[in-house]
């Protein structure tokens, strides 16, 4: 079953503030993926991290994979109202299943 | 590209009836399809993993006779909720997966829009 924990559960920020969500696993991950689910929508793939210590950026989003490949983070700089949604990390287990973290719901106040 | 069509989007049925949900990958062949269930304000819980032409692999606690999965082709998987009861009311969402080369080095899950099942 699920082995990856995600925190925080909720985050309310003022527009322009930064936001970070964290995923932690007790086991070494082969890779980790991040998804965004808008209210009423379906999860949409954001990024995949594979290498130890990997850092990837997508505009205001920065994704990190820990050196031990047991944790990952997503950081959003200067949030905008369009960033509203729930962010999930997902671990690939045994190269044939994907388990999702509990998600962090981000609310951005204009 | 990478469009996954899931229907119906909403279904209301009476207790005891069966409901079939279809998931199609429209522009690529999926090696695997996954079925998830999502309760309000909660995460996606993996129900089963489905490979074309073989029996689905169910997660612990998911009744295979209750949630019948058929994966007839590389582009179609169906989930049938048999003898539905109110506790089966939920959001069911499929995702299609194709390893590696189709999408470069990434292997993302491509989700359908989900099916909101309400059992009365």
Tab-separated table of C-alpha atoms in Angstrom:
chain	number	residue	atom	x	y	z
A	1	UNK	CA	0.000	0.000	0.000
A	2	UNK	CA	0.895	3.618	0.294
A	3	UNK	CA	4.303	4.275	1.715
A	4	UNK	CA	4.687	7.977	1.059
A	5	UNK	CA	3.526	10.600	3.539
A	6	UNK	CA	2.742	14.125	2.428
A	7	UNK	CA	2.542	17.311	4.472
A	8	UNK	CA	0.943	19.690	5.092
A	9	UNK	CA	-2.630	18.615	4.437
A	10	UNK	CA	-3.785	22.177	3.809
A	11	UNK	CA	-2.038	25.446	3.121
A	12	UNK	CA	-3.684	28.831	2.883
A	13	UNK	CA	-1.489	31.611	1.530
A	14	UNK	CA	-1.855	35.174	0.410
A	15	UNK	CA	-1.217	35.703	-3.278
A	16	UNK	CA	2.478	36.388	-3.736
A	17	UNK	CA	3.589	34.218	-0.838
A	18	UNK	CA	5.584	31.061	-1.342
A	19	UNK	CA	4.308	27.520	-0.842
A	20	UNK	CA	6.020	24.203	-0.208
A	21	UNK	CA	4.704	20.663	0.097
A	22	UNK	CA	6.780	17.697	1.204
A	23	UNK	CA	6.677	13.977	0.599
A	24	UNK	CA	8.538	11.461	2.720
A	25	UNK	CA	8.979	7.734	2.343
A	26	UNK	CA	10.436	5.151	4.660
A	27	UNK	CA	11.884	3.319	1.681
A	28	UNK	CA	14.119	4.331	-1.198
A	29	UNK	CA	12.074	5.380	-4.195
A	30	UNK	CA	12.881	4.500	-7.785
A	31	UNK	CA	11.338	7.754	-8.873
A	32	UNK	CA	8.693	10.194	-7.762
A	33	UNK	CA	6.094	12.070	-9.733
A	34	UNK	CA	4.085	15.177	-8.932
A	35	UNK	CA	0.527	15.906	-10.007
A	36	UNK	CA	-1.885	18.798	-9.651
A	37	UNK	CA	-5.622	18.354	-9.325
A	38	UNK	CA	-7.792	21.416	-9.734
A	39	UNK	CA	-11.129	21.488	-7.894
A	40	UNK	CA	-13.548	19.285	-9.800
A	41	UNK	CA	-10.844	18.065	-12.141
A	42	UNK	CA	-8.541	15.127	-12.576
A	43	UNK	CA	-4.855	14.895	-11.660
A	44	UNK	CA	-2.483	16.322	-14.236
A	45	UNK	CA	1.136	15.265	-14.454
A	46	UNK	CA	3.668	17.945	-13.555
A	47	UNK	CA	7.090	16.300	-13.327
A	48	UNK	CA	9.028	13.126	-12.728
A	49	UNK	CA	12.209	12.974	-10.661
A	50	UNK	CA	14.526	10.017	-10.999
A	51	UNK	CA	18.052	10.917	-9.916
A	52	UNK	CA	19.349	11.377	-6.394
A	53	UNK	CA	19.464	15.071	-5.498
A	54	UNK	CA	17.711	16.043	-8.708
A	55	UNK	CA	16.265	19.530	-8.992
A	56	UNK	CA	13.901	20.544	-11.769
A	57	UNK	CA	12.214	23.855	-12.398
A	58	UNK	CA	9.073	24.787	-14.255
A	59	UNK	CA	8.692	28.555	-14.170
A	60	UNK	CA	7.738	29.309	-10.549
A	61	UNK	CA	7.714	25.637	-9.521
A	62	UNK	CA	10.828	23.933	-8.176
A	63	UNK	CA	10.912	20.197	-7.589
A	64	UNK	CA	13.563	18.417	-5.556
A	65	UNK	CA	14.401	14.779	-4.980
A	66	UNK	CA	16.384	14.011	-1.852
A	67	UNK	CA	19.895	12.634	-1.922
A	68	UNK	CA	18.698	9.373	-0.376
A	69	UNK	CA	15.698	9.260	-2.746
A	70	UNK	CA	13.373	9.042	0.227
A	71	UNK	CA	11.881	12.505	0.128
A	72	UNK	CA	10.808	15.132	-2.320
A	73	UNK	CA	9.450	18.645	-2.280
A	74	UNK	CA	7.529	21.014	-4.501
A	75	UNK	CA	8.063	24.719	-3.960
A	76	UNK	CA	6.018	27.440	-5.610
A	77	UNK	CA	7.459	30.949	-5.611
A	78	UNK	CA	5.096	33.907	-5.476
A	79	UNK	CA	1.849	31.994	-5.659
A	80	UNK	CA	-0.960	33.084	-7.943
A	81	UNK	CA	-4.658	32.293	-7.774
A	82	UNK	CA	-4.164	29.927	-10.700
A	83	UNK	CA	-2.018	27.759	-8.434
A	84	UNK	CA	-5.086	26.751	-6.416
A	85	UNK	CA	-5.588	23.008	-6.278
A	86	UNK	CA	-4.361	19.869	-4.600
A	87	UNK	CA	-0.803	18.762	-5.200
A	88	UNK	CA	0.011	15.076	-4.983
A	89	UNK	CA	3.249	13.206	-5.071
A	90	UNK	CA	3.152	9.663	-6.382
A	91	UNK	CA	5.624	6.872	-5.963
A	92	UNK	CA	6.129	4.095	-8.453
A	93	UNK	CA	6.175	0.794	-6.628
A	94	UNK	CA	7.814	-2.288	-8.111
A	95	UNK	CA	7.824	-0.576	-11.511
A	96	UNK	CA	4.171	-1.402	-12.015
A	97	UNK	CA	2.022	0.531	-9.549
A	98	UNK	CA	1.607	4.120	-8.534
A	99	UNK	CA	0.642	5.109	-5.010
A	100	UNK	CA	-0.321	8.667	-4.260
A	101	UNK	CA	0.495	10.735	-1.228
A	102	UNK	CA	-2.312	12.219	0.800
A	103	UNK	CA	-2.061	15.513	-1.059
A	104	UNK	CA	-1.687	19.137	-0.045
A	105	UNK	CA	-4.604	21.401	-0.777
A	106	UNK	CA	-3.433	24.891	-1.639
A	107	UNK	CA	-5.724	27.870	-1.333
A	108	UNK	CA	-4.491	31.247	-2.528
A	109	UNK	CA	-6.233	34.381	-1.346
A	110	UNK	CA	-6.131	37.267	-3.807
B	1	UNK	CA	-1.814	14.032	-27.185
B	2	UNK	CA	-2.300	11.539	-24.355
B	3	UNK	CA	-6.062	11.874	-24.047
B	4	UNK	CA	-7.955	9.459	-21.835
B	5	UNK	CA	-11.704	9.331	-22.164
B	6	UNK	CA	-13.780	8.040	-19.262
B	7	UNK	CA	-17.522	7.711	-19.213
B	8	UNK	CA	-20.008	8.133	-17.882
B	9	UNK	CA	-18.962	11.223	-15.967
B	10	UNK	CA	-21.869	10.867	-13.587
B	11	UNK	CA	-24.190	8.018	-12.799
B	12	UNK	CA	-26.936	7.559	-10.275
B	13	UNK	CA	-28.162	4.045	-9.729
B	14	UNK	CA	-30.324	2.133	-7.334
B	15	UNK	CA	-28.918	-0.159	-4.727
B	16	UNK	CA	-28.401	-3.663	-6.078
B	17	UNK	CA	-27.803	-2.693	-9.674
B	18	UNK	CA	-24.501	-2.854	-11.556
B	19	UNK	CA	-22.690	0.011	-13.208
B	20	UNK	CA	-20.054	-0.180	-15.916
B	21	UNK	CA	-17.426	2.532	-16.345
B	22	UNK	CA	-15.316	2.729	-19.491
B	23	UNK	CA	-11.825	4.100	-19.842
B	24	UNK	CA	-10.240	4.593	-23.243
B	25	UNK	CA	-6.860	5.919	-24.262
B	26	UNK	CA	-7.665	7.784	-27.470
B	27	UNK	CA	-4.328	8.503	-29.037
B	28	UNK	CA	-1.892	6.018	-27.565
B	29	UNK	CA	-1.743	2.406	-26.531
B	30	UNK	CA	-1.561	1.964	-22.793
B	31	UNK	CA	0.481	-0.899	-21.462
B	32	UNK	CA	-1.321	-0.628	-18.171
B	33	UNK	CA	-4.464	0.980	-16.832
B	34	UNK	CA	-5.001	1.807	-13.205
B	35	UNK	CA	-8.275	2.309	-11.401
B	36	UNK	CA	-8.420	4.656	-8.457
B	37	UNK	CA	-11.119	5.670	-6.034
B	38	UNK	CA	-11.212	9.098	-4.462
B	39	UNK	CA	-13.327	10.090	-1.481
B	40	UNK	CA	-14.156	13.768	-0.933
B	41	UNK	CA	-11.122	15.798	0.080
B	42	UNK	CA	-8.970	12.700	0.141
B	43	UNK	CA	-6.255	11.143	-1.910
B	44	UNK	CA	-6.478	8.670	-4.751
B	45	UNK	CA	-6.627	5.106	-3.503
B	46	UNK	CA	-5.348	2.517	-5.940
B	47	UNK	CA	-7.948	-0.184	-6.459
B	48	UNK	CA	-6.442	-2.345	-9.159
B	49	UNK	CA	-3.863	-2.586	-11.891
B	50	UNK	CA	-4.984	-3.832	-15.275
B	51	UNK	CA	-2.846	-5.155	-18.116
B	52	UNK	CA	-4.252	-5.981	-21.507
B	53	UNK	CA	-5.205	-9.615	-21.883
B	54	UNK	CA	-4.478	-10.611	-18.311
B	55	UNK	CA	-6.352	-10.613	-15.034
B	56	UNK	CA	-6.332	-7.461	-13.025
B	57	UNK	CA	-4.284	-7.244	-9.858
B	58	UNK	CA	-6.322	-5.938	-6.962
B	59	UNK	CA	-5.071	-4.036	-3.958
B	60	UNK	CA	-5.551	-5.462	-0.508
B	61	UNK	CA	-9.072	-4.866	0.733
B	62	UNK	CA	-10.592	-4.415	-2.723
B	63	UNK	CA	-13.122	-7.120	-3.563
B	64	UNK	CA	-12.442	-8.466	-7.035
B	65	UNK	CA	-15.947	-9.901	-7.333
B	66	UNK	CA	-17.378	-6.533	-6.446
B	67	UNK	CA	-15.247	-4.478	-8.789
B	68	UNK	CA	-14.878	-6.381	-12.033
B	69	UNK	CA	-12.171	-5.152	-14.343
B	70	UNK	CA	-11.860	-6.120	-17.961
B	71	UNK	CA	-8.975	-4.973	-20.110
B	72	UNK	CA	-9.996	-6.043	-23.586
B	73	UNK	CA	-7.419	-4.099	-25.582
B	74	UNK	CA	-4.495	-1.721	-25.241
B	75	UNK	CA	-6.913	1.181	-25.421
B	76	UNK	CA	-9.895	0.043	-23.374
B	77	UNK	CA	-10.458	-0.980	-19.788
B	78	UNK	CA	-13.772	-1.260	-17.985
B	79	UNK	CA	-14.695	-1.285	-14.320
B	80	UNK	CA	-18.028	-2.788	-13.345
B	81	UNK	CA	-19.345	-2.120	-9.868
B	82	UNK	CA	-21.592	-5.088	-9.222
B	83	UNK	CA	-24.577	-5.025	-6.906
B	84	UNK	CA	-23.808	-1.486	-5.939
B	85	UNK	CA	-24.628	-0.220	-2.459
B	86	UNK	CA	-24.624	3.300	-1.031
B	87	UNK	CA	-21.157	2.775	0.462
B	88	UNK	CA	-19.855	2.318	-3.099
B	89	UNK	CA	-20.758	5.916	-3.860
B	90	UNK	CA	-17.525	7.636	-4.749
B	91	UNK	CA	-15.424	9.205	-7.473
B	92	UNK	CA	-13.800	6.547	-9.644
B	93	UNK	CA	-10.971	7.581	-11.917
B	94	UNK	CA	-8.892	5.620	-14.371
B	95	UNK	CA	-5.437	6.338	-15.632
B	96	UNK	CA	-3.573	4.984	-18.619
B	97	UNK	CA	0.122	4.357	-18.608
B	98	UNK	CA	2.686	3.769	-21.317
B	99	UNK	CA	6.283	3.282	-20.296
B	100	UNK	CA	9.092	5.472	-21.539
B	101	UNK	CA	9.564	6.068	-25.214
B	102	UNK	CA	6.161	7.491	-26.057
B	103	UNK	CA	6.711	10.475	-23.816
B	104	UNK	CA	10.439	10.742	-23.669
B	105	UNK	CA	12.116	9.726	-20.454
B	106	UNK	CA	9.071	10.469	-18.321
B	107	UNK	CA	6.363	7.902	-17.761
B	108	UNK	CA	3.360	9.873	-16.578
B	109	UNK	CA	-0.079	8.662	-15.705
B	110	UNK	CA	-2.790	10.110	-17.929
B	111	UNK	CA	-6.103	10.366	-16.177
B	112	UNK	CA	-9.645	10.266	-17.378
B	113	UNK	CA	-12.066	12.870	-16.071
B	114	UNK	CA	-13.509	10.476	-13.535
B	115	UNK	CA	-16.949	9.064	-12.824
B	116	UNK	CA	-19.058	10.281	-9.934
B	117	UNK	CA	-21.121	7.292	-8.773
B	118	UNK	CA	-24.090	7.822	-6.501
B	119	UNK	CA	-25.955	4.771	-5.264
B	120	UNK	CA	-29.378	5.454	-3.781
